[in-house]
XYZ file of C-alpha atoms in Angstrom:
252
model
C 0.137 0.157 0.231
C 1.314 3.661 -0.990
C 0.873 5.285 2.539
C 1.781 8.625 1.321
C -0.508 10.756 1.657
C -2.646 12.953 -1.091
C -2.053 15.745 0.319
C 1.362 15.821 -1.100
C -0.591 15.930 -4.469
C -0.944 13.118 -6.937
C 1.104 13.987 -10.404
C 0.277 11.367 -12.711
C -3.197 11.466 -12.484
C -4.911 12.981 -15.965
C -7.299 16.026 -15.212
C -10.627 15.055 -13.916
C -9.650 11.503 -12.344
C -9.522 11.152 -9.006
C -7.067 9.189 -6.197
C -8.424 8.174 -2.631
C -6.890 6.488 -0.226
C -7.814 5.368 3.333
C -6.101 3.463 5.891
C -7.300 0.107 4.176
C -5.724 1.293 0.681
C -6.273 3.563 -2.169
C -7.728 3.726 -5.642
C -7.182 5.695 -9.313
C -10.607 6.240 -10.756
C -10.748 7.941 -14.768
C -12.772 10.663 -15.107
C -15.523 8.671 -16.842
C -19.084 9.973 -16.744
C -21.507 8.572 -14.417
C -18.866 6.131 -12.533
C -19.953 5.674 -9.144
C -16.939 4.657 -6.067
C -18.087 3.285 -3.244
C -16.790 3.106 0.542
C -17.404 1.646 3.780
C -17.031 -0.643 6.068
C -17.713 -3.689 4.036
C -14.352 -4.345 3.086
C -15.993 -7.038 -0.253
C -18.768 -4.773 -1.384
C -17.250 -1.315 -1.725
C -14.461 -0.199 -3.944
C -12.302 1.463 -1.169
C -12.810 -0.030 2.881
C -13.317 3.013 5.526
C -13.625 1.952 9.444
C -13.673 -2.123 8.821
C -13.444 -2.468 12.680
C -16.170 0.122 13.458
C -19.357 -0.821 13.809
C -20.936 2.861 13.653
C -19.389 3.118 10.232
C -22.463 1.952 7.700
C -21.365 -1.243 5.737
C -21.645 1.125 2.280
C -21.511 4.877 3.901
C -21.280 6.823 1.157
C -20.361 7.468 -2.620
C -18.474 9.519 -4.833
C -19.894 9.559 -8.561
C -18.866 11.398 -11.238
C -21.934 13.974 -13.152
C -21.663 16.542 -15.063
C -18.004 17.207 -15.463
C -17.304 16.714 -11.972
C -17.050 14.541 -8.687
C -19.715 14.756 -6.031
C -19.512 12.880 -2.330
C -22.969 11.546 -1.478
C -23.588 10.480 2.576
C -25.634 6.854 2.380
C -24.471 5.920 5.726
C -26.294 6.579 9.216
C -23.566 8.833 10.826
C -22.590 11.939 9.305
C -19.050 13.091 7.133
C -17.555 16.102 8.280
C -15.792 18.164 5.724
C -13.319 20.841 5.497
C -14.297 24.359 6.666
C -16.935 23.003 9.743
C -19.370 21.390 7.124
C -21.069 17.892 7.804
C -23.003 15.989 5.263
C -26.006 13.985 6.451
C -27.817 10.967 4.635
C -30.337 12.222 2.552
C -28.852 15.287 2.249
C -27.887 17.150 -1.794
C -24.301 15.634 -2.899
C -21.695 17.967 -2.769
C -19.249 18.661 -5.663
C -15.305 18.014 -5.177
C -13.119 21.125 -5.947
C -9.903 20.285 -7.461
C -7.046 19.012 -5.424
C -6.698 17.994 -2.388
C -10.164 17.449 -0.062
C -9.801 15.072 3.370
C -13.705 13.179 4.230
C -13.775 12.230 8.496
C -16.346 9.732 8.545
C -17.780 9.224 11.702
C -17.375 5.899 14.103
C -17.385 5.137 17.322
C -16.333 6.855 21.103
C -15.364 9.814 18.541
C -13.103 7.973 16.382
C -13.027 9.641 12.937
C -11.731 7.626 9.768
C -10.161 9.395 7.464
C -10.740 9.387 3.982
C -8.640 11.585 1.237
C -9.515 12.530 -1.819
C -7.889 14.370 -4.607
C -9.286 15.635 -8.046
C -6.639 16.062 -10.718
C -6.855 19.291 -12.555
C -3.605 18.572 -15.077
C -1.265 20.795 -12.957
C -0.526 18.846 -9.628
C 3.090 17.901 -9.235
C 4.537 16.528 -6.464
C 5.055 18.686 -3.163
C 8.484 18.826 -1.803
C 9.941 19.576 1.602
C 10.954 23.167 2.200
C 12.838 23.165 5.468
C 15.148 26.514 4.824
C 12.275 28.583 2.530
C 11.250 31.890 3.807
C 7.836 31.532 5.408
C 5.172 32.915 3.373
C 3.348 35.469 5.681
C -0.737 35.376 5.741
C -2.672 37.637 3.743
C -3.383 40.490 6.709
C -6.531 42.711 5.376
C -5.791 45.810 5.350
C -8.579 48.802 7.058
C -9.598 51.976 7.717
C -9.114 53.646 11.551
C -12.484 53.129 11.850
C -13.502 50.077 10.229
C -10.270 48.747 12.807
C -12.247 49.962 15.978
C -15.420 48.772 14.495
C -14.348 45.280 13.651
C -12.179 44.509 16.978
C -15.899 45.698 18.734
C -17.899 43.302 16.496
C -15.408 40.510 16.960
C -13.776 41.224 20.634
C -14.782 37.919 21.574
C -13.238 36.038 18.870
C -10.247 37.812 20.253
C -10.505 36.586 23.445
C -10.981 33.400 22.910
C -14.324 32.546 24.039
C -15.644 29.114 23.255
C -18.083 29.323 20.032
C -17.947 33.302 19.682
C -20.600 35.205 18.158
C -20.052 39.012 16.851
C -22.225 41.551 19.230
C -25.567 42.994 17.489
C -25.192 46.186 15.430
C -27.239 48.181 18.004
C -24.575 47.284 20.539
C -21.392 47.939 18.428
C -22.527 51.136 17.313
C -23.397 51.968 21.240
C -19.838 50.887 22.220
C -18.101 52.968 19.461
C -20.830 55.459 20.356
C -18.903 56.107 23.813
C -15.586 55.451 22.639
C -15.752 57.998 19.694
C -18.825 60.719 21.022
C -18.245 63.066 18.008
C -18.277 60.136 14.991
C -21.732 60.010 14.569
C -22.261 56.689 15.131
C -24.911 54.205 13.710
C -26.547 50.920 14.289
C -26.905 52.019 10.211
C -23.505 52.979 9.806
C -22.098 49.912 11.380
C -24.197 47.738 8.973
C -23.041 49.736 6.423
C -19.448 49.833 6.908
C -19.161 46.564 7.764
C -21.377 45.262 4.473
C -18.442 47.337 2.724
C -15.727 45.499 4.273
C -17.211 42.066 3.382
C -17.967 42.913 -0.026
C -14.149 44.012 -0.226
C -12.442 41.176 1.092
C -15.712 38.462 -1.161
C -14.111 40.290 -4.338
C -10.339 39.427 -2.763
C -11.167 35.686 -3.095
C -12.859 35.004 0.277
C -15.659 32.594 0.374
C -18.875 32.858 2.653
C -19.286 36.024 2.617
C -22.403 37.174 0.431
C -26.098 35.959 1.359
C -26.418 33.990 -2.015
C -22.647 31.919 -0.773
C -24.734 30.433 2.827
C -27.881 30.295 1.973
C -31.378 30.827 4.436
C -31.498 31.625 7.500
C -28.135 34.010 7.595
C -28.550 34.908 11.024
C -24.794 35.669 11.797
C -22.902 33.770 9.712
C -21.775 36.298 7.642
C -20.643 38.361 10.367
C -18.947 35.067 11.878
C -17.461 33.844 8.455
C -15.814 37.514 8.522
C -14.846 37.538 11.489
C -12.962 33.841 11.301
C -11.019 34.865 8.058
C -9.719 38.120 10.292
C -8.852 36.325 13.113
C -7.061 33.555 10.936
C -5.514 35.683 8.636
C -3.796 37.675 12.131
C -5.661 40.842 10.379
C -6.958 41.171 13.774
C -4.889 39.856 16.712
C -5.755 40.000 20.732
C -3.234 42.918 20.974
C -5.781 45.098 19.043
C -8.316 44.669 22.591
C -6.129 47.314 23.824
C -8.500 50.280 21.251
C -11.306 49.121 24.140
C -9.578 50.697 26.693
C -10.263 47.391 29.260
C -13.946 47.799 27.885
C -15.646 44.870 27.379
C -18.767 44.247 25.538
């Protein structure tokens, strides 16, 4: 068995082919329309065995199907499949298209076990990745803001900077109240907060950040757009905990 992770690339794969790898084996499937790959616990009746010693994994837990020029993943098992970006795919939900490149799936099992299924959809440009031990570290993309935008985002995302469990953005009304106290002459209002945050989301979305537009997340939207925005800003280190000093020790 080839134990090399697919995260390093699949240089020999033809465009559109999918390579799948689990603990029990690895397979390579050409991009034939209508082709289906079955994965699950029952080794004799699936194409790729996943979690064969775990009775919480279904005998046929999922499918990979080539359709309309894409590979789609479908959950046919009893427990959900965890996908990148904190998404869960449940049984009987709509199939999800796989992007080109590397995608790890985690099949839920017993006692908090998760079984890794690595997928790689070739786009014709993949090359074997090599170690970069001594290369200069590439910095993250840090987004730039005006002073007012920066202050607003710190107020909106203080709970994220405090590393609270399951943080959520503060409401625009509460943010406007705090900002008005910090800058009494700046004419802060809930409407101004709403417009400024929407402008920031639109700017980052145009630069390639996903999940900042209503049509990208579906209904109900709730706090999802601002939650995605703040997570991007924290993960990119565009907002960092020392920014809390702008609030002058005030808690919102």
